[in-house]
Amino acid sequence: MNQERLLKILIAVRVSEKSSLISGQYIFKVIPGATKSEIKSTVENQFNVVVKTVHISNIKGKAIRFRKVRGRRKNWKKAYVTLVPGNEINIVTGE
């Protein structure tokens, strides 16, 4: 896999109460063309952890309206990454 592409796969970390209660599972916003194997190798390389599973969910963009103009937000992809017990990612510092 291309190293340049791997650096662009993770867009943002999604933090919520539900995701923080589940230990060992982290949620990332990723590029729409990312695959499970690319996400797994990216997380393992960037955070020095061992990934157990990766689940992907495609989120459809909401229909929006600004005055009389109708539009649509972009579709995006969410990745649920579960780590092997004993591994942890510090979201604040990124380690």
Short mmCIF file of C-alpha atoms in Angstrom, two decimals:
data_model
loop_
_atom_site.label_atom_id
_atom_site.label_comp_id
_atom_site.label_asym_id
_atom_site.label_seq_id
_atom_site.Cartn_x
_atom_site.Cartn_y
_atom_site.Cartn_z
CA MET A 1 0.00 0.00 0.00
CA ASN A 2 1.16 3.50 -0.77
CA GLN A 3 2.45 5.30 2.34
CA GLU A 4 1.09 8.63 1.10
CA ARG A 5 -2.42 7.16 0.77
CA LEU A 6 -2.22 5.56 4.23
CA LEU A 7 -1.50 8.96 5.79
CA LYS A 8 -4.66 10.43 4.22
CA ILE A 9 -7.08 7.66 5.25
CA LEU A 10 -7.94 8.86 8.77
CA ILE A 11 -9.74 12.21 8.68
CA ALA A 12 -10.89 12.65 12.29
CA VAL A 13 -11.61 10.87 15.55
CA ARG A 14 -15.29 10.71 16.52
CA VAL A 15 -15.70 10.98 20.29
CA SER A 16 -19.07 10.38 21.96
CA GLU A 17 -20.33 9.14 25.30
CA LYS A 18 -21.27 5.77 23.85
CA SER A 19 -17.89 5.21 22.21
CA SER A 20 -16.00 6.25 25.33
CA LEU A 21 -17.95 3.77 27.48
CA ILE A 22 -16.95 0.85 25.25
CA SER A 23 -13.37 0.07 26.20
CA GLY A 24 -11.02 -0.83 23.39
CA GLN A 25 -13.24 0.53 20.61
CA TYR A 26 -12.54 3.78 18.77
CA ILE A 27 -14.47 5.51 15.99
CA PHE A 28 -12.77 7.30 13.09
CA LYS A 29 -14.07 9.31 10.16
CA VAL A 30 -12.25 7.96 7.09
CA ILE A 31 -12.10 8.72 3.37
CA PRO A 32 -14.95 7.15 1.36
CA GLY A 33 -12.68 4.83 -0.65
CA ALA A 34 -10.90 3.29 2.35
CA THR A 35 -10.96 -0.47 2.88
CA LYS A 36 -10.84 -2.42 6.15
CA SER A 37 -7.26 -3.58 5.57
CA GLU A 38 -6.08 -0.02 4.82
CA ILE A 39 -7.76 1.32 7.96
CA LYS A 40 -6.26 -1.47 10.06
CA SER A 41 -2.71 -0.88 8.82
CA THR A 42 -3.06 2.90 9.17
CA VAL A 43 -4.22 2.72 12.81
CA GLU A 44 -1.51 0.18 13.67
CA ASN A 45 1.23 2.32 12.09
CA GLN A 46 0.13 5.71 13.44
CA PHE A 47 -0.73 4.69 17.01
CA ASN A 48 1.56 1.64 17.55
CA VAL A 49 -1.30 -0.65 18.64
CA VAL A 50 -2.64 -4.03 17.53
CA VAL A 51 -6.08 -3.93 15.88
CA LYS A 52 -8.47 -6.83 16.48
CA THR A 53 -11.35 -5.93 14.14
CA VAL A 54 -12.55 -3.13 11.88
CA HIS A 55 -16.21 -2.50 11.05
CA ILE A 56 -17.27 0.09 8.47
CA SER A 57 -20.49 2.06 8.15
CA ASN A 58 -21.42 4.33 5.24
CA ILE A 59 -23.28 7.43 6.41
CA LYS A 60 -25.54 9.15 3.90
CA GLY A 61 -25.46 12.95 3.80
CA LYS A 62 -28.52 14.74 5.09
CA ALA A 63 -30.77 16.79 2.83
CA ILE A 64 -30.40 20.46 3.72
CA ARG A 65 -32.13 23.65 2.67
CA PHE A 66 -30.85 27.20 2.72
CA ARG A 67 -33.77 29.50 2.02
CA LYS A 68 -35.13 28.24 -1.32
CA VAL A 69 -32.03 26.32 -2.36
CA ARG A 70 -32.03 22.60 -1.65
CA GLY A 71 -28.83 20.68 -1.26
CA ARG A 72 -27.24 17.66 0.32
CA ARG A 73 -24.32 17.15 2.68
CA LYS A 74 -21.56 14.81 1.55
CA ASN A 75 -21.72 11.09 2.23
CA TRP A 76 -18.95 9.82 4.51
CA LYS A 77 -17.59 6.65 6.01
CA LYS A 78 -17.27 5.72 9.68
CA ALA A 79 -14.86 3.04 10.92
CA TYR A 80 -15.27 1.22 14.24
CA VAL A 81 -11.83 -0.03 15.28
CA THR A 82 -11.58 -2.59 18.10
CA LEU A 83 -8.16 -3.08 19.71
CA VAL A 84 -6.67 -6.18 21.27
CA PRO A 85 -7.07 -6.10 25.09
CA GLY A 86 -4.17 -4.25 26.70
CA ASN A 87 -3.79 -1.71 23.88
CA GLU A 88 -5.09 1.83 24.20
CA ILE A 89 -5.11 5.04 22.17
CA ASN A 90 -4.91 8.33 24.03
CA ILE A 91 -7.27 10.49 21.95
CA VAL A 92 -6.08 13.79 23.44
CA THR A 93 -2.38 13.34 22.66
CA GLY A 94 -2.75 10.90 19.76
CA GLU A 95 -0.46 8.24 21.25
#
